[in-house]
Tab-separated table of C-alpha atoms and ligand atoms in Angstrom:
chain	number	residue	atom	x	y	z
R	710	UNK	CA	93.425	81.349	127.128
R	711	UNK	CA	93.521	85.013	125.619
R	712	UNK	CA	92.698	84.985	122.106
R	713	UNK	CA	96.143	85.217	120.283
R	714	UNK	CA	96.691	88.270	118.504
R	715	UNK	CA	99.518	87.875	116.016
R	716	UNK	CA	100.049	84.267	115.121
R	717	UNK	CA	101.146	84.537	111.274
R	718	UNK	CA	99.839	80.506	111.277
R	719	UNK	CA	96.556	82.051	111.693
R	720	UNK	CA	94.302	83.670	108.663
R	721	UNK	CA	93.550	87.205	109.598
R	722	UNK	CA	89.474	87.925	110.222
R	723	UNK	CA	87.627	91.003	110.421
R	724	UNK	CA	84.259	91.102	112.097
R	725	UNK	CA	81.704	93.495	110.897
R	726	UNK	CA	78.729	94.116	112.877
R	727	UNK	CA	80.553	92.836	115.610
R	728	UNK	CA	78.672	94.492	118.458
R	729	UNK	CA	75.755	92.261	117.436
R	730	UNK	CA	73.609	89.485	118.489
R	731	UNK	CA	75.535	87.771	115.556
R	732	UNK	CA	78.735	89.723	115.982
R	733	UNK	CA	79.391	88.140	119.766
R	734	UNK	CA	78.646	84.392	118.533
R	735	UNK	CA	81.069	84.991	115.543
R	736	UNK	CA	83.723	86.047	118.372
R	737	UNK	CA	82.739	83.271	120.573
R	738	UNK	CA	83.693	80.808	117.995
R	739	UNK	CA	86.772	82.260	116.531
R	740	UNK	CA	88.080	81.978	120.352
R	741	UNK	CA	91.021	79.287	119.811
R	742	UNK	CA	89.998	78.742	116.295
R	743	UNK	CA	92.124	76.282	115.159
R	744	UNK	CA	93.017	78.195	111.552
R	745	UNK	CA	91.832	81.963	112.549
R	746	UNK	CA	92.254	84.880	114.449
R	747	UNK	CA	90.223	88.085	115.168
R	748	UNK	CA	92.281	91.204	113.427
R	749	UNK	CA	89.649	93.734	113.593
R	750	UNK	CA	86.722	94.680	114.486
R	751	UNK	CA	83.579	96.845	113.172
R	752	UNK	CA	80.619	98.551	113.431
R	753	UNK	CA	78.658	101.692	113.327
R	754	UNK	CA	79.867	104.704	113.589
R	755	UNK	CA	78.704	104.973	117.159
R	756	UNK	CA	80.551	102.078	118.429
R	757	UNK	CA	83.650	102.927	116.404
R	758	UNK	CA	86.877	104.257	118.438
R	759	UNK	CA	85.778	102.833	121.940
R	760	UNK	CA	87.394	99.373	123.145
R	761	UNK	CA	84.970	96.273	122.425
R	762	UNK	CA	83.794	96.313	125.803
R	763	UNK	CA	82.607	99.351	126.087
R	764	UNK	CA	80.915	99.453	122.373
R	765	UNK	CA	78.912	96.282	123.242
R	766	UNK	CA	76.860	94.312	126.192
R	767	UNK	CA	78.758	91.237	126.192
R	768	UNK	CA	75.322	89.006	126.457
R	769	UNK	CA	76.710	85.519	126.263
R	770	UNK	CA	77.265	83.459	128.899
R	771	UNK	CA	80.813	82.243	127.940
R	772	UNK	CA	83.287	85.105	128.622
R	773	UNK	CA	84.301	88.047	127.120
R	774	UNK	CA	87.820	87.035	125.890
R	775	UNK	CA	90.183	89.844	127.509
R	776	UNK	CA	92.419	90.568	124.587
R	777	UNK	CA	88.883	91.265	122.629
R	778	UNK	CA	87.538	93.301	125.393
R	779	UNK	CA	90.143	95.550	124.805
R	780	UNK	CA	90.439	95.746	120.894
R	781	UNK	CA	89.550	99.200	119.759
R	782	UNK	CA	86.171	98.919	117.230
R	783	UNK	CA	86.716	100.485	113.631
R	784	UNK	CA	83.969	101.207	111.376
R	785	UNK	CA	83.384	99.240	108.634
R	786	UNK	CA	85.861	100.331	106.078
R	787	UNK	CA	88.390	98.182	104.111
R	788	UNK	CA	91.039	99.354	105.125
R	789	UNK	CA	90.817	97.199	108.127
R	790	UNK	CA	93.476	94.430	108.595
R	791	UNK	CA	91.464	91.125	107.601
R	792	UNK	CA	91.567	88.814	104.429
R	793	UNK	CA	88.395	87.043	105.401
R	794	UNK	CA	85.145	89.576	106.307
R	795	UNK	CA	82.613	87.541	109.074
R	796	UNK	CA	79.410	90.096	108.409
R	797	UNK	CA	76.924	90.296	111.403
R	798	UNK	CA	75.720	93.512	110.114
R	799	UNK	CA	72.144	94.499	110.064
R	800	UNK	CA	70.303	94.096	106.746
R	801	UNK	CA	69.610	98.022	106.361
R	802	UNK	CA	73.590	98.501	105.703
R	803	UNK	CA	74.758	95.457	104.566
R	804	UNK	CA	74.449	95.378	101.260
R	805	UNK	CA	76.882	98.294	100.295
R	806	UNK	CA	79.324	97.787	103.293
R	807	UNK	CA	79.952	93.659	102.254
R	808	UNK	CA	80.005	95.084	98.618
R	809	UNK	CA	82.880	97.331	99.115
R	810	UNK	CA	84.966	94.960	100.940
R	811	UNK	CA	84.250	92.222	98.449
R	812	UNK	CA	85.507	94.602	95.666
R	813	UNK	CA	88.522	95.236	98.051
R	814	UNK	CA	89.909	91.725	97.868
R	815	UNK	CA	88.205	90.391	101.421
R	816	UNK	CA	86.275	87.088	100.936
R	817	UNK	CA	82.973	88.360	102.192
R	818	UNK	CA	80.760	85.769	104.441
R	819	UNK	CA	77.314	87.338	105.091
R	820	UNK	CA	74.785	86.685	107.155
R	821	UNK	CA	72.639	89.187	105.827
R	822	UNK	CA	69.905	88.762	103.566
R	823	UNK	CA	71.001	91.713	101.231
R	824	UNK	CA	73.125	89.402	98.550
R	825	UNK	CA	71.290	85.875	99.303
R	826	UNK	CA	69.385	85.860	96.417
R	827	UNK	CA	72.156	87.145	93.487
R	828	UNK	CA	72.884	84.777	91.095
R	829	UNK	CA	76.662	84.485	91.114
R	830	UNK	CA	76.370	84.516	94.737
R	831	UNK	CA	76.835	81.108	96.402
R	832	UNK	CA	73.976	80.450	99.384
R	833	UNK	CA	75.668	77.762	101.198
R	834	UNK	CA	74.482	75.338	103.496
R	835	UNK	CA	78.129	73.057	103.869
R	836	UNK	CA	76.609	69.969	104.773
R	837	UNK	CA	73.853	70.762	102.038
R	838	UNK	CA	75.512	72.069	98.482
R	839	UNK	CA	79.028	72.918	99.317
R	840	UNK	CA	79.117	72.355	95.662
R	841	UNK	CA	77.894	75.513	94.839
R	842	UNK	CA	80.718	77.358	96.482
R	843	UNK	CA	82.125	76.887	92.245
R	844	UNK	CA	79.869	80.141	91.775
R	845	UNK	CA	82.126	82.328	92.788
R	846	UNK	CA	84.500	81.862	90.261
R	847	UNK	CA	82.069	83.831	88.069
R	848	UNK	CA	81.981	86.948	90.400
R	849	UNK	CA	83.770	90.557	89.054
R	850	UNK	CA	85.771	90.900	91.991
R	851	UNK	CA	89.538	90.910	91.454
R	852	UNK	CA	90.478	88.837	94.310
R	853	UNK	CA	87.483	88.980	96.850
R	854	UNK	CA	84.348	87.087	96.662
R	855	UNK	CA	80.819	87.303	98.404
R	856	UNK	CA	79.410	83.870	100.037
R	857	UNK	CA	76.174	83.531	102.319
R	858	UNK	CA	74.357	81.644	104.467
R	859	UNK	CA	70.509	81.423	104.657
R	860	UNK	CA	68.139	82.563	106.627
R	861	UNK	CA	68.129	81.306	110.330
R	862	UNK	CA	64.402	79.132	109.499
R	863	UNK	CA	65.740	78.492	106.172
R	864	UNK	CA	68.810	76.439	107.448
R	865	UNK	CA	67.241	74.054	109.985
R	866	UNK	CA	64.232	73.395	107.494
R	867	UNK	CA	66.498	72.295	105.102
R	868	UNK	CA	68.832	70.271	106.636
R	869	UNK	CA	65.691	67.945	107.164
R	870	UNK	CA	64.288	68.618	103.766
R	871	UNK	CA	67.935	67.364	101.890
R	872	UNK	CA	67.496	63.440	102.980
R	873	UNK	CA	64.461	63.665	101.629
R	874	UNK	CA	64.457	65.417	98.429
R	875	UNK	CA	67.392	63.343	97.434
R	876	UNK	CA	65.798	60.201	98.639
R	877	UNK	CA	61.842	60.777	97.219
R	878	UNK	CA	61.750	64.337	95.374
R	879	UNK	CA	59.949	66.605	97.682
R	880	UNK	CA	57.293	68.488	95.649
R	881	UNK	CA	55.463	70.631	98.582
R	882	UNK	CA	56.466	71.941	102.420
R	883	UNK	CA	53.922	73.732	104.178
R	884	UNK	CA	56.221	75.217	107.195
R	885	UNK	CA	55.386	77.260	110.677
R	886	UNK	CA	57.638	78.312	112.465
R	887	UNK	CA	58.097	79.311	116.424
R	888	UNK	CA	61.131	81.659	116.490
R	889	UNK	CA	63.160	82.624	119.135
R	890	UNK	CA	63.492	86.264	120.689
R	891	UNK	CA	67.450	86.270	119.927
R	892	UNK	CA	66.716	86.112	116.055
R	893	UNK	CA	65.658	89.413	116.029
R	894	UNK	CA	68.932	90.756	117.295
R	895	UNK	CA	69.328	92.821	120.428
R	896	UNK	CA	67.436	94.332	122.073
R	897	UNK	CA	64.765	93.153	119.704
R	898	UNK	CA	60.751	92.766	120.136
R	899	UNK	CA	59.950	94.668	123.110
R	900	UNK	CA	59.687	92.450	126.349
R	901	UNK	CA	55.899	93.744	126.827
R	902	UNK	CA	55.365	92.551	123.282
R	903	UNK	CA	56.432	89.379	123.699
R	904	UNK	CA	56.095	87.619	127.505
R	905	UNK	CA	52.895	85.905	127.698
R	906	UNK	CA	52.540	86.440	123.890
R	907	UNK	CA	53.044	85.328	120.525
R	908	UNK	CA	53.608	87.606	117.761
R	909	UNK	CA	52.475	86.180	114.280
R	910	UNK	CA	54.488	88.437	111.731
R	911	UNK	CA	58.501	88.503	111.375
R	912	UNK	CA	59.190	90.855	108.623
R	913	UNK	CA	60.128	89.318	105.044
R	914	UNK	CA	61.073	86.030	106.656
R	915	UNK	CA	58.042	83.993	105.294
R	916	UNK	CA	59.103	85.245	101.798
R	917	UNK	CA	62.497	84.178	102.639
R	918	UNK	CA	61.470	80.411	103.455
R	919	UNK	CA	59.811	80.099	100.657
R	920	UNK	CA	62.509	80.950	98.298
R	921	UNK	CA	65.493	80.273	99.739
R	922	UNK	CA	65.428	76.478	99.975
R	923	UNK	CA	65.030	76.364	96.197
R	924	UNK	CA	68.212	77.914	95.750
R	925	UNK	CA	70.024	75.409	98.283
R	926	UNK	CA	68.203	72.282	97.347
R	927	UNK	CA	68.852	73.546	93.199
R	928	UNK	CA	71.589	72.009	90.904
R	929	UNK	CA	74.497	73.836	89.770
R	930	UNK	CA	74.413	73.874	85.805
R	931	UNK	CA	76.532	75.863	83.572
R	932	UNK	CA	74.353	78.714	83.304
R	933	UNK	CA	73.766	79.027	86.869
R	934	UNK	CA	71.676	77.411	89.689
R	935	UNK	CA	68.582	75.650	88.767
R	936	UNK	CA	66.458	75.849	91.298
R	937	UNK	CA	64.786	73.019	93.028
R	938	UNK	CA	61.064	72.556	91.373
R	939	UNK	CA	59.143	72.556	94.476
R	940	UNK	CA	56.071	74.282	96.252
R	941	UNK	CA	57.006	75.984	99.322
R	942	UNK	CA	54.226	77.958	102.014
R	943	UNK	CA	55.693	79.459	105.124
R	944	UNK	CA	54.156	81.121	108.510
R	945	UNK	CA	56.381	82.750	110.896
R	946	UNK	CA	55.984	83.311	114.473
R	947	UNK	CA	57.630	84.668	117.174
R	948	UNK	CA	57.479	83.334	120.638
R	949	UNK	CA	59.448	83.671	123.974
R	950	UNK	CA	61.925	81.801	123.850
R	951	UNK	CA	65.617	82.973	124.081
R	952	UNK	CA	67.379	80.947	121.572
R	953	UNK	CA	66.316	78.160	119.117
R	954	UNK	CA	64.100	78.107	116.197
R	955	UNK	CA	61.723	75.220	116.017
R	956	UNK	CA	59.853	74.524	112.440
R	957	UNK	CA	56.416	71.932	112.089
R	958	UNK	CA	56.740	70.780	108.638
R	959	UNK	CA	54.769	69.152	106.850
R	960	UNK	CA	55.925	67.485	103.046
R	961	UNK	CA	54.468	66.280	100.009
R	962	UNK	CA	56.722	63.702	98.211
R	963	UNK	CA	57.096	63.150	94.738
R	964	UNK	CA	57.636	59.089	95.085
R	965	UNK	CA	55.462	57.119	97.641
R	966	UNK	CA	57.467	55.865	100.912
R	967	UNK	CA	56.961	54.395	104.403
R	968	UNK	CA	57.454	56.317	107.721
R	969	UNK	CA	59.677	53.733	108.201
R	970	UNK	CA	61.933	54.970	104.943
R	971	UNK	CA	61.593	58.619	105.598
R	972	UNK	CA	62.598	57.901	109.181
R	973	UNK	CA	65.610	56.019	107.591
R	974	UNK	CA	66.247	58.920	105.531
R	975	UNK	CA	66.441	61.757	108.470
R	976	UNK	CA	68.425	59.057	110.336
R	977	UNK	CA	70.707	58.283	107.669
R	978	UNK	CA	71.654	61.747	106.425
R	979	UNK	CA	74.641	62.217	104.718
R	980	UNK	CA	76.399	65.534	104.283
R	981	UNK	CA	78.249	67.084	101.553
R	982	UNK	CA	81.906	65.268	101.205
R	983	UNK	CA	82.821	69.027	101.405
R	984	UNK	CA	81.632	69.819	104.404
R	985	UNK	CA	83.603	66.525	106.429
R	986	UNK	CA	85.737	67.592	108.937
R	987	UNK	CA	85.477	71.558	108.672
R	988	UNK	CA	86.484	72.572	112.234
R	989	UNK	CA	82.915	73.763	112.941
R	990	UNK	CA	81.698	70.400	111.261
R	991	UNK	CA	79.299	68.681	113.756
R	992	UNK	CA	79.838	65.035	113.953
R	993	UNK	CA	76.241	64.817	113.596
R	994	UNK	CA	74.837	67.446	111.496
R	995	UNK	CA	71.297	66.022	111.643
R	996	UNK	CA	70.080	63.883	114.003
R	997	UNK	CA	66.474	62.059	114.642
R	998	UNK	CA	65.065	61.859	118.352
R	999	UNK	CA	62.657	59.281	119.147
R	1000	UNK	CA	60.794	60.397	122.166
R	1001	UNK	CA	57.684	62.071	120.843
R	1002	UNK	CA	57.955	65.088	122.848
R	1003	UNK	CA	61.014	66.081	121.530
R	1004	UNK	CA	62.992	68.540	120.146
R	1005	UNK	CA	62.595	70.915	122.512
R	1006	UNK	CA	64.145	74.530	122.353
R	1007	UNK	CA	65.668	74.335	125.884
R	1008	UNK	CA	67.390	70.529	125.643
R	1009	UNK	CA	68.123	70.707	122.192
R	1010	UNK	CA	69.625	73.534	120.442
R	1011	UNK	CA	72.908	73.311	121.999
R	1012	UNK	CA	73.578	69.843	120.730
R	1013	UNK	CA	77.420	69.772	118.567
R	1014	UNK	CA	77.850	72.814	120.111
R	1015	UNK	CA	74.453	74.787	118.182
R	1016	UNK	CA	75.449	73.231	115.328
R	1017	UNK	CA	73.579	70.157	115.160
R	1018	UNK	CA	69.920	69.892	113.935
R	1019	UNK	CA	67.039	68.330	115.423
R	1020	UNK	CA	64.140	66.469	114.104
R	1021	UNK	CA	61.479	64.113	115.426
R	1022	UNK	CA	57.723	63.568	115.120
R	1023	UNK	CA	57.657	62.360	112.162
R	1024	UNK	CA	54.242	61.176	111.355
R	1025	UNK	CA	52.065	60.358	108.732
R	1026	UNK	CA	49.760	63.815	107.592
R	1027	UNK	CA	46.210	63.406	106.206
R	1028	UNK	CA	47.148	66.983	104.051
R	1029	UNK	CA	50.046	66.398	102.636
R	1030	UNK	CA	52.308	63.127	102.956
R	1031	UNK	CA	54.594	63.350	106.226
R	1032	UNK	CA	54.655	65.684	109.063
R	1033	UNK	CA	57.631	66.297	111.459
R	1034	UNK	CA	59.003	68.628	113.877
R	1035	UNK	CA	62.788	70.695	113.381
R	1036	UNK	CA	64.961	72.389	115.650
R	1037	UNK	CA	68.168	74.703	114.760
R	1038	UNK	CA	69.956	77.244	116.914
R	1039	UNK	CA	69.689	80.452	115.423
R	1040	UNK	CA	72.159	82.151	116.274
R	1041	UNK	CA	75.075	79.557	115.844
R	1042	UNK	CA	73.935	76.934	113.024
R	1043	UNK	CA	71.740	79.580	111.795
R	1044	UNK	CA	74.179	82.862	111.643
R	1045	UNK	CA	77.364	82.659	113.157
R	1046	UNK	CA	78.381	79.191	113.379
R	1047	UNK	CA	76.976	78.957	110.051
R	1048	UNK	CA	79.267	81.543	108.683
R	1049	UNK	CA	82.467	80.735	110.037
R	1050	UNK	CA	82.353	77.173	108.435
R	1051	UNK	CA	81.506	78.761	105.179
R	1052	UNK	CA	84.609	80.483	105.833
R	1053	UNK	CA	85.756	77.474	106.385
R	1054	UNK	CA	84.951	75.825	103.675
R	1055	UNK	CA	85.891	78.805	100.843
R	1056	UNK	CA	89.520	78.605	102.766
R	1057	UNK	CA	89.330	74.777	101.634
R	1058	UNK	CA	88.311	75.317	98.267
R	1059	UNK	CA	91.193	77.415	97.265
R	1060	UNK	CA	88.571	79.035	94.855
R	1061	UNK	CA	88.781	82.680	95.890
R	1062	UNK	CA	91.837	84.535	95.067
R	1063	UNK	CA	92.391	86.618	98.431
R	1064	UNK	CA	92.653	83.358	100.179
R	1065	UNK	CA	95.043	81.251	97.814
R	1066	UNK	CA	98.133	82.430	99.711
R	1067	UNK	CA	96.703	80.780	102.847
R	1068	UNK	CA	97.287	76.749	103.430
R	1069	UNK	CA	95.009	74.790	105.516
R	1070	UNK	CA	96.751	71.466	106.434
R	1071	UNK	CA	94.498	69.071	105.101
R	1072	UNK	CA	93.894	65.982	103.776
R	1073	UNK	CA	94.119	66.333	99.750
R	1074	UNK	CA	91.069	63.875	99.544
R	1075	UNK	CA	88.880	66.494	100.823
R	1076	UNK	CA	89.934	69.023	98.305
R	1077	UNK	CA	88.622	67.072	95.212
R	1078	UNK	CA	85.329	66.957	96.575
R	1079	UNK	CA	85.185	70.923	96.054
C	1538	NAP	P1	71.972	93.272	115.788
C	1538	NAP	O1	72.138	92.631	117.110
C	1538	NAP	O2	70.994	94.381	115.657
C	1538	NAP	O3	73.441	93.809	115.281
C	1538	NAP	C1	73.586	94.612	114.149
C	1538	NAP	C2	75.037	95.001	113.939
C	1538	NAP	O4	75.108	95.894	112.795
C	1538	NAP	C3	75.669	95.767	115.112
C	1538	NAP	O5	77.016	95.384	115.261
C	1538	NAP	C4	75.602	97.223	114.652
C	1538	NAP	O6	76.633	98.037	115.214
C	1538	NAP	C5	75.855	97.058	113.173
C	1538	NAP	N1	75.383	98.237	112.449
C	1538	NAP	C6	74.157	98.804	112.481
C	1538	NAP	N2	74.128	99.909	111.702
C	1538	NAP	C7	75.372	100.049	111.186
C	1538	NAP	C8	75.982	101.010	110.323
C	1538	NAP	N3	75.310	102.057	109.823
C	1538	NAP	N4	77.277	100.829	109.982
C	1538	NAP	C9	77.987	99.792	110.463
C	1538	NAP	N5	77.463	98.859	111.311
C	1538	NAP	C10	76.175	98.981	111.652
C	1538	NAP	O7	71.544	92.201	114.680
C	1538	NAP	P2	71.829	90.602	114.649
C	1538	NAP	O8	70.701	89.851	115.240
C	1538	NAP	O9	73.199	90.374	115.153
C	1538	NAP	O10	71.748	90.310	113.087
C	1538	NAP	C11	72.785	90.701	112.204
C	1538	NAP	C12	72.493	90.213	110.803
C	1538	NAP	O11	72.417	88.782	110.800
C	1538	NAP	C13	71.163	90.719	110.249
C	1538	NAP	O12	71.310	90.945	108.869
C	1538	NAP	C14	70.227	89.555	110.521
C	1538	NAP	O13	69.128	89.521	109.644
C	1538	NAP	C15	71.149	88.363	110.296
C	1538	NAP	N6	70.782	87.144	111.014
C	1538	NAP	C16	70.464	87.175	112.335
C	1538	NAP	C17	70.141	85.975	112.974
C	1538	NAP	C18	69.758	85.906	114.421
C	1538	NAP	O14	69.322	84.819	114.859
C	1538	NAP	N7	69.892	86.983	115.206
C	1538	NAP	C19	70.175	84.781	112.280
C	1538	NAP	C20	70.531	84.785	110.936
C	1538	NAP	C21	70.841	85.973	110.310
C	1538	NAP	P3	76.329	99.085	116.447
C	1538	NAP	O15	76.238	98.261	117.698
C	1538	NAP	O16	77.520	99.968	116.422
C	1538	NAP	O17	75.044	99.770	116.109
């Protein structure tokens, strides 16, 4: 079905960076959104004025919806038709582009690193603290508002890490991580670079790790987010492998427990109230697999549709207390698919004024968890 282009049922979207590695998954999964539509879409000026087809190589294997093929691209200016802005922009122009649409009454959801760290700015994991979305309503904006999602690593690592901290305090995570070659957008590290190779630096993404789950795994107070005291020592590698992050992890906890209860815990994960039945909601955000070779890259990362996270090998560690192996699809539960359920979950909240005029039909009971 051609993606509809005027339903007034539908919450207008703009997508910036759309020509991306991010851009294309965010249009893959507005296709037949159930509460969205694609109004626009941006990028650089190079791209802007030519029909999406021609501006991009469609490289997913799902097809290029028709109606999208032919969209004309716009560069990244307000002015755009939209209420919500889906950012897959790269990190070098992010940071005043999201700005100025934020201040221009779009809710703003960013992939980009740029605004991550800010303290009025929400870094939402739905599943994880959908409770901080309240931030926002400290932001300057008149009626836009700025909301991201971490760090592709960041988000699979702490899915896993949640159980756990809430079940024994987690005091230490000593992380590496084998990333795949779609995380660092197209066309990326140069094939000779990376067949029959691994490449042990990814720029400013071991810093990232080791920050960013504090922020998620903090408590909202009334002066801000306190982050979560914990110890956290990240390597990054990338290897060839097209999509799929994987992450060995190893934890120190603050209150002695079996394998058998930290098993429990992964198993028994609950998310966020918040985050329950979101369209892009897995039914299993987190899920344990047995077999010890497993997760694997190739079998696993398109589980609930790439949004569903993978852990196994969990075993005891002579360093630190447990060990265990994590598995998140970059480019959907760790950018785009990411993204457009924080979208989904700010239209939910009803907390950001350029989205109050829109009604989601939902139950009510989900809206007081919010
Ligand atoms: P990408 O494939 O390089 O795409 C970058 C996008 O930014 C393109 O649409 C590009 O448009 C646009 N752009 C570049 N310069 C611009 C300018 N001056 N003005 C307007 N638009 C401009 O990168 P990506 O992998 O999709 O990543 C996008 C963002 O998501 C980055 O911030 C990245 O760190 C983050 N992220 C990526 C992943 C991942 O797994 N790939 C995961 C999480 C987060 P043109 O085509 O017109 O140049």
């Amino acid at each position: 079905m051609e993606h509809s282009p005027t339903s007034s049922e539908h919450i207008p979207v703009t997508v910036l960076g759309a020509t991306g590695m991010v851009g294309q998954r965010i249009i893959e999964r507005l296709r037949n959104h159930p509460w969205f539509r694609i109004a626009s879409l941006c990028a650089s000026e190079k791209s802007a004025g030519k029909p999406y087809a021609e501006a991009t190589q469609w490289r997913l294997p799902s097809p290029l919806d028709p109606y999208i093929a032919r969209m004309q691209v716009q560069e990244c200016i307000p002015t755009v038709e939209g209420a919500i802005a889906l950012s897959g922009l790269d990190s070098s122009v992010a940071g005043p582009i999201e700005r100025h649409f934020a201040e221009s009454g779009f809710a703003v959801v960013s992939n980009a690193r740029n605004h991550r760290m800010d303290p009025h700015v929400p870094l939402i994991i739905p599943e994880v603290n959908a409770d901080h979305l309240q931030l926002i309503t400290r932001q300057q904006f008149r009626s836009g508002c700025t909301v991201t999602n971490p760090n592709c690593s960041t988000t699979g690592l702490v899915m896993a890490l949640k159980p756990l901290h809430d079940s024994f305090g987690v005091t230490n995570v000593d992380v590496t991580t084998l990333q795949a070659a779609s995380g660092a957008g197209y066309p990326g590290v140069p094939s000779m670079d990376l067949i029959d190779n691994v490449v042990p630096f990814i720029s400013g993404e071991e810093e990232k790790m080791a920050t960013e789950p504090r922020k998620i795994l903090g408590t909202l107070e009334a002066d801000g987010i306190r982050f979560a005291d914990m110890q956290l020592s990240a390597q990054c590698n990338r290897v060839p492998v097209l999509d799929g992050h994987l992450a060995c992890v190893k934890v120190g906890l603050r209150q002695r427990a079996t394998r058998q209860q930290v098993e429990d815990a992964l198993r028994n994960f609950r998310p966020s109230p918040g985050s329950l039945s979101l369209p892009s909601s897995p039914e299993e955000p987190l899920v344990y697999l047995g077999n010890p070779a497993h997760p694997q890259p190739r079998l696993h990362r398109d589980l609930g549709s790439g949004m569903t996270v993978s852990v196994g090998r969990l075993q005891e560690c002579d360093v630190l207390d447990y060990k265990f192996v994590v598995l998140s699809h970059n480019t959907i539960r760790g950018a785009a698919g990411a993204a457009v359920q924080n979208a989904e979950l700010l239209v939910r909240s009803r907390l950001c004024g350029a989205l109050q005029r829109y009604a989601v039909f939902d139950p009510p009971e989900q809206q007081k968890h919010l």
